[in-house]
Tab-separated table of N, CA and C in Angstrom:
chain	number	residue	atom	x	y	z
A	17	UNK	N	-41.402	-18.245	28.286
A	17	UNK	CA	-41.805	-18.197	26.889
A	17	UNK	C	-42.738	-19.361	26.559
A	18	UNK	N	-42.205	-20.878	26.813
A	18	UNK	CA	-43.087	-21.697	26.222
A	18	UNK	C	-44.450	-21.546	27.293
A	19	UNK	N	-44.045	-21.525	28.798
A	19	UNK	CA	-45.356	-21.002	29.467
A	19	UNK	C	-46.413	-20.335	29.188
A	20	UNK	N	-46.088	-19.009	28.636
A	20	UNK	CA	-46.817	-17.978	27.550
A	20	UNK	C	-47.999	-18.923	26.398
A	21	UNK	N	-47.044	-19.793	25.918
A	21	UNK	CA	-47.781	-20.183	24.701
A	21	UNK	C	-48.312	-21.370	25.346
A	22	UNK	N	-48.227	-22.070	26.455
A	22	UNK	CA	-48.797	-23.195	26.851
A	22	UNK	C	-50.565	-22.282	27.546
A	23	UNK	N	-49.987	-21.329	28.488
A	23	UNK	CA	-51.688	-20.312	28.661
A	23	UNK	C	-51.976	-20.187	27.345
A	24	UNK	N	-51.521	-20.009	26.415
A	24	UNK	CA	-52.530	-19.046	25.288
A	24	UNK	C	-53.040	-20.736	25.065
A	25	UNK	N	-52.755	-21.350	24.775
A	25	UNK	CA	-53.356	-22.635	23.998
A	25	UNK	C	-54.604	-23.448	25.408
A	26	UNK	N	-54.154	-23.043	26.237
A	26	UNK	CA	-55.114	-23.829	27.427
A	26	UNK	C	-56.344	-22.711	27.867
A	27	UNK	N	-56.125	-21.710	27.565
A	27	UNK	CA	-57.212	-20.777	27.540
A	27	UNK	C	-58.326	-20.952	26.117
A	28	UNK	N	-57.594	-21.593	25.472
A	28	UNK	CA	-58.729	-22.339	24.017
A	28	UNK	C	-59.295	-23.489	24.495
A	29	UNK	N	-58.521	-23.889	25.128
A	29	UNK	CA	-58.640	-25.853	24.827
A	29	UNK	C	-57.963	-26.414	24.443
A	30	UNK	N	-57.188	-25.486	23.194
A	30	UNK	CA	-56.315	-26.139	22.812
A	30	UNK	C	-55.229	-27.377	23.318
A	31	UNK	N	-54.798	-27.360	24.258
A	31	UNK	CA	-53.686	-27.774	24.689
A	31	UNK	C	-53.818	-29.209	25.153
A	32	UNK	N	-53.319	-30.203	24.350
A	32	UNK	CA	-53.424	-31.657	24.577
A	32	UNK	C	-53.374	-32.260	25.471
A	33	UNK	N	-52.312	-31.837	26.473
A	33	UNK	CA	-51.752	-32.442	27.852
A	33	UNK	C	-51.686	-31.103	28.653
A	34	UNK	N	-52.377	-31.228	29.219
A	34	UNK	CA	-53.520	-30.213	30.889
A	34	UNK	C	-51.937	-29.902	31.688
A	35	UNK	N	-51.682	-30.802	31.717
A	35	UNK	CA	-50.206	-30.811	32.580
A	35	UNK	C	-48.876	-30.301	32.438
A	36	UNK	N	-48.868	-29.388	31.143
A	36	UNK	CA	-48.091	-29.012	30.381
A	36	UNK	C	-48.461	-27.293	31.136
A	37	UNK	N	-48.975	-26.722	31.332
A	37	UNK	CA	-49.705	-25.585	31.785
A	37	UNK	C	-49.254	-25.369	32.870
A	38	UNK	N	-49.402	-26.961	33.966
A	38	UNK	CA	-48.910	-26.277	35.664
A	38	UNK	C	-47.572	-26.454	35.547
A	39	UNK	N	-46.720	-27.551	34.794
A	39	UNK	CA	-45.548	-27.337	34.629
A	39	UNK	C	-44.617	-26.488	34.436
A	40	UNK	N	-45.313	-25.620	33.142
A	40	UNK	CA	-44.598	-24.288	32.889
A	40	UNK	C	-44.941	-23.341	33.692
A	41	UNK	N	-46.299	-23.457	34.857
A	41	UNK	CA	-46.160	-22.370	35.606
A	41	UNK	C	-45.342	-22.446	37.177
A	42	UNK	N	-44.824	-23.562	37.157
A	42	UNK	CA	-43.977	-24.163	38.351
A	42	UNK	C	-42.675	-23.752	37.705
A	43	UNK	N	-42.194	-23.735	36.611
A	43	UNK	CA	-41.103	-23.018	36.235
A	43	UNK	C	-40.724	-21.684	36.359
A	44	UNK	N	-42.159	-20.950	35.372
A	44	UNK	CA	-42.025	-19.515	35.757
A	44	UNK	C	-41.967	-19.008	37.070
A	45	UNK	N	-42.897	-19.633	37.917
A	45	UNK	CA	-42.999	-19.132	40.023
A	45	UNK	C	-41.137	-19.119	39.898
A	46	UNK	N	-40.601	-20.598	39.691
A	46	UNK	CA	-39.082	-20.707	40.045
A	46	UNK	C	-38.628	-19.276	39.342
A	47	UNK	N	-38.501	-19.020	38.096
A	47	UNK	CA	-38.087	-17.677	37.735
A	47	UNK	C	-38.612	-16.292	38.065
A	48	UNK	N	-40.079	-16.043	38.188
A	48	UNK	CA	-39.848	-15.205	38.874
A	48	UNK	C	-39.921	-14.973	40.070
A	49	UNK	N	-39.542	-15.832	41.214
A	49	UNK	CA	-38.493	-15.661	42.533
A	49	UNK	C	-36.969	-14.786	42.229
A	50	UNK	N	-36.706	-15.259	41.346
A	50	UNK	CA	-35.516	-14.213	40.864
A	50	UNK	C	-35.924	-13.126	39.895
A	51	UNK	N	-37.039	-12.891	39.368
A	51	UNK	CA	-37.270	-11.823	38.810
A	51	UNK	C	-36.542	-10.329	38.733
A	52	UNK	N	-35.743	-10.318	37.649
A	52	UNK	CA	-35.417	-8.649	37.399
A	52	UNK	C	-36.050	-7.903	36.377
A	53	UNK	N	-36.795	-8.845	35.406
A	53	UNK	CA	-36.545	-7.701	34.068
A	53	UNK	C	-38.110	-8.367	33.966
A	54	UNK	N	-38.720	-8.393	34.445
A	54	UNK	CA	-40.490	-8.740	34.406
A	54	UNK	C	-40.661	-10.270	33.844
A	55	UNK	N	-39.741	-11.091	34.531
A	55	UNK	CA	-40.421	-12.460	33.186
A	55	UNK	C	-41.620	-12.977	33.989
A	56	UNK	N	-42.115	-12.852	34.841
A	56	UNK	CA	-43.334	-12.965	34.816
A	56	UNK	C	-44.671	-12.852	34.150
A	57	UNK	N	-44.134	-12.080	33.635
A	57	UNK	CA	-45.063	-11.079	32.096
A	57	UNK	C	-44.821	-12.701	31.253
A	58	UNK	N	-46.148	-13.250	30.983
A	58	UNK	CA	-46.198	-14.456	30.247
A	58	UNK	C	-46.693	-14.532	28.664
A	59	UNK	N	-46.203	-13.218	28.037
A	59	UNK	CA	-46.488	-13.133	26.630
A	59	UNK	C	-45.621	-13.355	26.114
A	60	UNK	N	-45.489	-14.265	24.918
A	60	UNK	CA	-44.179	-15.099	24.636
A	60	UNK	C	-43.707	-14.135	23.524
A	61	UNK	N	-44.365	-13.322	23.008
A	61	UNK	CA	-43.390	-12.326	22.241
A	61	UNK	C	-43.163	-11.182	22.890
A	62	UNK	N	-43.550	-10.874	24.138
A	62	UNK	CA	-42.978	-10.159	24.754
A	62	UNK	C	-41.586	-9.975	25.235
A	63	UNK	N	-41.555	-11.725	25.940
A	63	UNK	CA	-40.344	-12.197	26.549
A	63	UNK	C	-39.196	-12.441	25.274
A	64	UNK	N	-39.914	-12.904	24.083
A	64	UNK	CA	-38.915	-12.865	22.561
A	64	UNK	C	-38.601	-11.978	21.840
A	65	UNK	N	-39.378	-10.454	22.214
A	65	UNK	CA	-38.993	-9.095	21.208
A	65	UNK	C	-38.547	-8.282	22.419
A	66	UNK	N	-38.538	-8.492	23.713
A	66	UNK	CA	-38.149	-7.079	24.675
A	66	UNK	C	-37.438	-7.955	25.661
A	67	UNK	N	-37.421	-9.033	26.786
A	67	UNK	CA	-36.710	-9.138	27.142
A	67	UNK	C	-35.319	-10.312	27.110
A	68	UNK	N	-35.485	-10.677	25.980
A	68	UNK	CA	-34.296	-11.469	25.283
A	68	UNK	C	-33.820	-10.420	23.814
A	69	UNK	N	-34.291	-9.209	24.007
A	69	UNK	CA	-34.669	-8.533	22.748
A	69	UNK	C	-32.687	-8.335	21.822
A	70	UNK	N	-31.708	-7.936	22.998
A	70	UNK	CA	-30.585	-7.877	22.420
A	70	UNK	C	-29.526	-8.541	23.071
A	71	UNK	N	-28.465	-8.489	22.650
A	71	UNK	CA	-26.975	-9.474	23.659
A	71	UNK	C	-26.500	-8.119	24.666
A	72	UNK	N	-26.850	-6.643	24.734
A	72	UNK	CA	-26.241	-5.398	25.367
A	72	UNK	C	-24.739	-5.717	24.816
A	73	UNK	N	-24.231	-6.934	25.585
A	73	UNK	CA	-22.649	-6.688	25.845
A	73	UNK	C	-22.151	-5.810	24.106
A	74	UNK	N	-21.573	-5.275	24.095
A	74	UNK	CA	-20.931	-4.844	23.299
A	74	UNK	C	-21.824	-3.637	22.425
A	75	UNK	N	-22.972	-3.728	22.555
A	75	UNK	CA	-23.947	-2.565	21.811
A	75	UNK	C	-23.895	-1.578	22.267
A	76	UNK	N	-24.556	-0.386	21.684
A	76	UNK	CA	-25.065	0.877	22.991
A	76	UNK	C	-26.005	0.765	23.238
A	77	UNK	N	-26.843	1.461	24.321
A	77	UNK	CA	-27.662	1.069	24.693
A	77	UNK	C	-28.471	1.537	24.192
A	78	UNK	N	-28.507	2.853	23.483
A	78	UNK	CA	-29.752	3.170	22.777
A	78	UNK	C	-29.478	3.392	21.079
A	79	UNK	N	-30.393	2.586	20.521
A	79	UNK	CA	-30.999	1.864	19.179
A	79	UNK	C	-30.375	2.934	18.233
A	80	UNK	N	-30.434	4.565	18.451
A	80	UNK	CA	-30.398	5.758	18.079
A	80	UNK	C	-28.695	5.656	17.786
A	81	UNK	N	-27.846	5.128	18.365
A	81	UNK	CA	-26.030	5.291	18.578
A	81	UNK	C	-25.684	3.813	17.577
A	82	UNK	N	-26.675	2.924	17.119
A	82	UNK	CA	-25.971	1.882	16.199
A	82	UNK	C	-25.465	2.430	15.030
A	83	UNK	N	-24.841	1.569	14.330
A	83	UNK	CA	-24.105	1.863	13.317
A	83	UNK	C	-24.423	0.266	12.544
A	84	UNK	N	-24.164	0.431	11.296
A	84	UNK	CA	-24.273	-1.109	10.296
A	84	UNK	C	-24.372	-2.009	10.949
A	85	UNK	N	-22.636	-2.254	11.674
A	85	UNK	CA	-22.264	-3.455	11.990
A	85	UNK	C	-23.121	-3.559	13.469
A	86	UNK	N	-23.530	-2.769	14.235
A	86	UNK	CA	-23.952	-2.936	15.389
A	86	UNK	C	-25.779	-3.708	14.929
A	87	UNK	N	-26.832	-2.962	13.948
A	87	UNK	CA	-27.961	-3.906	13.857
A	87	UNK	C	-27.615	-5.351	12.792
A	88	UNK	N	-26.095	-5.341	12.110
A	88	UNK	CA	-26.456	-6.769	12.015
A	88	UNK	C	-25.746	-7.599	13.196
A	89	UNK	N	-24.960	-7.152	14.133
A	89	UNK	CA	-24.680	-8.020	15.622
A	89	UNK	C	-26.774	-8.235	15.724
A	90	UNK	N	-27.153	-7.272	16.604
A	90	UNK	CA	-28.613	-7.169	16.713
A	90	UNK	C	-29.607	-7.859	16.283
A	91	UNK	N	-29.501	-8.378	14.362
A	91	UNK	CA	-29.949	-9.245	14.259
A	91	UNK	C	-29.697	-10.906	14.546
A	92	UNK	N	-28.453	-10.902	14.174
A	92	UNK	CA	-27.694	-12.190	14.201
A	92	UNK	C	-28.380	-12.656	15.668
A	93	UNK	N	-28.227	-11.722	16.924
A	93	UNK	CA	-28.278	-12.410	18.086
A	93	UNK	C	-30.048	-12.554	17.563
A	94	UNK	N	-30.888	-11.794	17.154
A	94	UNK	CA	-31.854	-12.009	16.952
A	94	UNK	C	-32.783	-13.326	16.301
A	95	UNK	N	-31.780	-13.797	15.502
A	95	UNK	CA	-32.039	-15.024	14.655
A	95	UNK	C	-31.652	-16.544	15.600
A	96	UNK	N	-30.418	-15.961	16.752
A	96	UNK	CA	-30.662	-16.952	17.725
A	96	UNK	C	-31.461	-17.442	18.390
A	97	UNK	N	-31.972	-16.079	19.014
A	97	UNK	CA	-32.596	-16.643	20.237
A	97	UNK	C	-34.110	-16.801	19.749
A	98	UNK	N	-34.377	-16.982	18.447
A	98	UNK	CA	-35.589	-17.635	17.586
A	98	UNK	C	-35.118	-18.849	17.746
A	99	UNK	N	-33.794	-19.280	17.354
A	99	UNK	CA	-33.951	-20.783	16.661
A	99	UNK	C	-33.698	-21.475	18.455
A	100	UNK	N	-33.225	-21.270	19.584
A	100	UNK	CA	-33.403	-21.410	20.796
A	100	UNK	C	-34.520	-21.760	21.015
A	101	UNK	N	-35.860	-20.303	20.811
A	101	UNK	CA	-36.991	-20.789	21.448
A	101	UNK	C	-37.997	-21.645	20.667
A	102	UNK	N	-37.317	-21.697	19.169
A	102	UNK	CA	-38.174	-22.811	18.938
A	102	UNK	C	-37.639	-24.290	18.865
A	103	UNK	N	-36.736	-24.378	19.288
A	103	UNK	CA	-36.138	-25.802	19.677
A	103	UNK	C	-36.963	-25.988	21.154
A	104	UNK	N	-36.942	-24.489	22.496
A	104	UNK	CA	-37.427	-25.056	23.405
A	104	UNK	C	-39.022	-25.180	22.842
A	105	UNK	N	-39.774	-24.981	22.281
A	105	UNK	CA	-40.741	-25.198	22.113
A	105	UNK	C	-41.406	-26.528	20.875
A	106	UNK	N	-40.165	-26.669	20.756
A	106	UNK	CA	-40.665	-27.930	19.343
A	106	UNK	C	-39.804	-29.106	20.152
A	107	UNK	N	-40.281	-29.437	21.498
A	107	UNK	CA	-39.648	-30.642	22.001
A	107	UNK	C	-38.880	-30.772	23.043
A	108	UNK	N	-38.497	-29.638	22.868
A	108	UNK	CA	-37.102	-29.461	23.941
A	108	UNK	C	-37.256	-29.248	25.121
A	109	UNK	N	-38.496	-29.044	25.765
A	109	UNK	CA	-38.972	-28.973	27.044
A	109	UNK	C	-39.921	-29.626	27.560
A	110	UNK	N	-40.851	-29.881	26.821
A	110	UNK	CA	-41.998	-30.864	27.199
A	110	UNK	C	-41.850	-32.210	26.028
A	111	UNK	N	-40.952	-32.561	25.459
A	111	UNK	CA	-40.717	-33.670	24.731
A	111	UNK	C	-42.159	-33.882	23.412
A	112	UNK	N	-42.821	-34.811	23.345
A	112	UNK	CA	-43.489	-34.562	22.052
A	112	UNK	C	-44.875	-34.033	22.473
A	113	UNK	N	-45.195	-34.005	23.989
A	113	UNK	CA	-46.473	-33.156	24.769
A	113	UNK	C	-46.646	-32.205	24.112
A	114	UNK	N	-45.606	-30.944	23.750
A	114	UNK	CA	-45.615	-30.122	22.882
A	114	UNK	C	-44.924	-29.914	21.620
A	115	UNK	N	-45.395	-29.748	20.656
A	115	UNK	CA	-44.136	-29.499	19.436
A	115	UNK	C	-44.605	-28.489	18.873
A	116	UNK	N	-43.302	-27.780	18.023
A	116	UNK	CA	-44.016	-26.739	17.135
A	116	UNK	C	-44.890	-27.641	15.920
A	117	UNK	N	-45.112	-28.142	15.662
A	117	UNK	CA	-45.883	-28.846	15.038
A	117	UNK	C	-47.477	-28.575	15.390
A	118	UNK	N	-47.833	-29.134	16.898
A	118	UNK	CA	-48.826	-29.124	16.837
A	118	UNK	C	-49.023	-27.474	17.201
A	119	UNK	N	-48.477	-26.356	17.719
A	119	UNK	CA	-48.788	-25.166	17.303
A	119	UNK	C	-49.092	-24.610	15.733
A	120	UNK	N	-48.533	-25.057	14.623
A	120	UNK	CA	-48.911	-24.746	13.117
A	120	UNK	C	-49.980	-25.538	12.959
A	121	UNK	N	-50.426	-26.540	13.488
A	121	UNK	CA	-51.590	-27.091	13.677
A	121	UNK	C	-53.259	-26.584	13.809
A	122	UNK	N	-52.823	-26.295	14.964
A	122	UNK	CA	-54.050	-25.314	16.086
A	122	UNK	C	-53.789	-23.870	14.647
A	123	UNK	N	-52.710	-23.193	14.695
A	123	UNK	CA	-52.559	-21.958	13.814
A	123	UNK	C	-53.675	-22.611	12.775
A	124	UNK	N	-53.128	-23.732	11.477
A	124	UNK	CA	-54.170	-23.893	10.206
A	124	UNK	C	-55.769	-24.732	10.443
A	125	UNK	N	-55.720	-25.469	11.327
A	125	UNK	CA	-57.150	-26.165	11.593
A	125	UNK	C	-58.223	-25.117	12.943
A	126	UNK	N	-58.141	-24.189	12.954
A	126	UNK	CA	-59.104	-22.962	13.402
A	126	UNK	C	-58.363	-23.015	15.122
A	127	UNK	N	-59.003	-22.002	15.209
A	127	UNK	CA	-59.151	-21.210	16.906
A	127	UNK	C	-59.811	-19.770	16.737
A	128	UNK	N	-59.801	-19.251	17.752
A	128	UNK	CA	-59.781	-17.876	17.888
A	128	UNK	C	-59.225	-17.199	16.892
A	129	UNK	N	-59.852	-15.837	16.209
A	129	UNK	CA	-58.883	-14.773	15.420
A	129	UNK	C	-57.713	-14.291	16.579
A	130	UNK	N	-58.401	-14.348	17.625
A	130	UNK	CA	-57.111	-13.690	18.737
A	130	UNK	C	-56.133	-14.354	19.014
A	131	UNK	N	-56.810	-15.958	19.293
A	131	UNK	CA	-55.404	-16.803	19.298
A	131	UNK	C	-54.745	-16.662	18.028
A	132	UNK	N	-54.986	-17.166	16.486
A	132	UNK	CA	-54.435	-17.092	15.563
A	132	UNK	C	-53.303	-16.027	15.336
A	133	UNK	N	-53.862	-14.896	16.114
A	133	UNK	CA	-53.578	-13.613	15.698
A	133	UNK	C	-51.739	-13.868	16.318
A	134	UNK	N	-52.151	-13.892	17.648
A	134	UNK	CA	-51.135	-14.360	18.663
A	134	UNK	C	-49.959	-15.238	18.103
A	135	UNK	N	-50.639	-16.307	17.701
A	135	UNK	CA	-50.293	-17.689	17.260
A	135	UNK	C	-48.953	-17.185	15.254
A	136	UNK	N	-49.897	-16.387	14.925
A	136	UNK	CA	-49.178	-16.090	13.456
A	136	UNK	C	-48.030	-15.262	13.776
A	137	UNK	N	-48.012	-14.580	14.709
A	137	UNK	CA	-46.770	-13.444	14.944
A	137	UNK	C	-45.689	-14.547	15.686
A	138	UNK	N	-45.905	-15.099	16.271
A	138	UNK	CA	-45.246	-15.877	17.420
A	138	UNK	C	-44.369	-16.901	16.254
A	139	UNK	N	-44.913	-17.623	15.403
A	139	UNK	CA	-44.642	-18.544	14.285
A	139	UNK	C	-43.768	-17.600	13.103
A	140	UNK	N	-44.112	-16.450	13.133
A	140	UNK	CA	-43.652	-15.842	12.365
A	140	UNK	C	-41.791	-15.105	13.079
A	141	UNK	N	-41.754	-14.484	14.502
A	141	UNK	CA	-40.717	-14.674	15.279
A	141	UNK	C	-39.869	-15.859	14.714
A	142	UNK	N	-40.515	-17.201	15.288
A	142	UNK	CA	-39.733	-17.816	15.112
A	142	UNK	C	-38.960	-18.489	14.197
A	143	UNK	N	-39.584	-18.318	13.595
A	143	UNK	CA	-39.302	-18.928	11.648
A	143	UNK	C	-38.343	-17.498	11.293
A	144	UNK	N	-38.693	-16.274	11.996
A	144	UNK	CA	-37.575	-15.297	11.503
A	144	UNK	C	-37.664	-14.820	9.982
A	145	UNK	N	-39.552	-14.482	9.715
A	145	UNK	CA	-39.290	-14.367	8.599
A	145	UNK	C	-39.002	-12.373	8.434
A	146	UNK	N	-39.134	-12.404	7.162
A	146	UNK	CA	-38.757	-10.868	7.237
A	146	UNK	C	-39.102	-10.965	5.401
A	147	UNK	N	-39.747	-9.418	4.986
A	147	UNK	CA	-40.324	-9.090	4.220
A	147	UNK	C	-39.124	-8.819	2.823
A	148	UNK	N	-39.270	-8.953	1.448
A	148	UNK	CA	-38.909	-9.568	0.514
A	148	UNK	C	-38.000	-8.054	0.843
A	149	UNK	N	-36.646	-7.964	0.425
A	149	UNK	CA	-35.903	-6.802	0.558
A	149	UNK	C	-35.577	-6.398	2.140
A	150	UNK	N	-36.043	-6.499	2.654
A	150	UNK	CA	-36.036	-6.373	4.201
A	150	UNK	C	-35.225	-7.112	5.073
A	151	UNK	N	-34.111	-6.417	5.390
A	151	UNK	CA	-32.749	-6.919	6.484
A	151	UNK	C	-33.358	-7.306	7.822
A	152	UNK	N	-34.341	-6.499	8.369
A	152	UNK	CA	-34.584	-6.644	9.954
A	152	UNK	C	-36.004	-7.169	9.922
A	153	UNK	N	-36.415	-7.719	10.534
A	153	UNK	CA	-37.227	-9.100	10.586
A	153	UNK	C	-38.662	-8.035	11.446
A	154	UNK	N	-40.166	-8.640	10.948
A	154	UNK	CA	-40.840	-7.456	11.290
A	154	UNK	C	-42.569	-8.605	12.167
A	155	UNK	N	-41.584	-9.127	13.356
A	155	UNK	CA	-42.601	-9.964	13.933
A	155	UNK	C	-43.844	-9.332	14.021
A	156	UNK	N	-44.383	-8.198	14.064
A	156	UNK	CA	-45.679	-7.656	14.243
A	156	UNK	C	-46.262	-7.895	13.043
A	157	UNK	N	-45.467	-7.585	11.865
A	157	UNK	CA	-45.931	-7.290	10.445
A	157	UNK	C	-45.948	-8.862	9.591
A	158	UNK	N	-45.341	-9.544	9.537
A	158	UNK	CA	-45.197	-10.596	8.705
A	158	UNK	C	-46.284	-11.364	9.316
A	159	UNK	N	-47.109	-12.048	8.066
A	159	UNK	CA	-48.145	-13.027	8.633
A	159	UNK	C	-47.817	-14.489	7.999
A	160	UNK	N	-48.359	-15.297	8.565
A	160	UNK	CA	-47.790	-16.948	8.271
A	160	UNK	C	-48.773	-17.197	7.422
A	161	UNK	N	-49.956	-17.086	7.520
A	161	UNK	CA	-51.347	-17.119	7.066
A	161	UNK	C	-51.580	-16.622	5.537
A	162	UNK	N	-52.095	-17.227	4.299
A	162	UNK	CA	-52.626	-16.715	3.454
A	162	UNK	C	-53.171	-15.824	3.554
C-alpha cells in the first residue's frame, strides 16, 4: 500500500526521499514471494478497497447474502483498516520521510490531474469520508478537493 503511493509520488517527483521508493519495493519483492491474492498489484486503493476489502471470517461470501448487521461488521472492519493504513502511511513506516501530511500537501500545492485524481480518492479512503446521509463510505465518489 504505502509502496503504491511512494511510485505514484516518485513517478511526479514528488517524493522527497528517493529512498523511500526502493525501500517499499524491497518490501513488496519480500511480499510478493509469498504472494496469494495479487499484492503485487501496487495500487494503493486497490490493495485498500479489494484486497484488505473485508474480515471474510464470519461474513458470506457473497455481498448479495448480507443482512444489516453483516454491512455494518463490513464497514466497521472497513473504517479499520483506513485508520491502519493511514497510521502506516503518516509515519509509521518510513518515520517523518513520509507523512500523510506531506501527501495533502502534494494533493493542495499542484501535480498532475492524474496524480491528484489518485491522490483525492486515496485521502478520501482514508479519512473514511462518506456522503451526507450515507452509511457506506464511497472512495471512488467522495472528493477532498473543492
Amino acid at each position: 500500500f504505502v509502496g503504491g503511493v511512494a511510485r505514484i509520488l516518485l513517478s511526479e517527483g514528488l517524493l522527497a526521499h528517493f529512498e523511500l521508493a526502493h525501500e517499499a519495493e524491497k518490501q513488496v519483492h519480500r511480499l510478493s514471494e509469498r504472494d496469494e491474492q495479487g499484492l503485487n498489484e501496487l495500487d494503493p486503493l486497490y490493495i485498500a478497497t479489494r484486497v484488505l476489502a473485508s474480515p471474510a471470517e464470519g461474513l458470506p461470501e457473497n455481498r448479495a447474502h448480507y443482512d444489516q448487521e453483516d454491512w455494518v461488521a463490513e464497514r466497521a472492519w472497513q473504517a479499520r483498516v483506513a485508520q491502519y493504513l493511514t497510521y502506516c502511511l503518516d509515519g509509521g513506516l518510513f518515520g517523518k520521510r513520509l507523512t500523510f501530511s506531506d501527501i495533502v500537501d502534494i494533493l493542495t500545492t499542484g501535480c498532475t490531474a492524474e496524480v491528484a485524481a489518485k491522490l483525492d480518492r486515496l485521502v478520501a479512503f482514508l479519512l473514511h469520508l462518506r456522503r451526507a446521509g450515507c452509511s457506506q463510505p464511497v472512495p471512488g465518489d467522495v472528493s477532498v478537493q473543492a
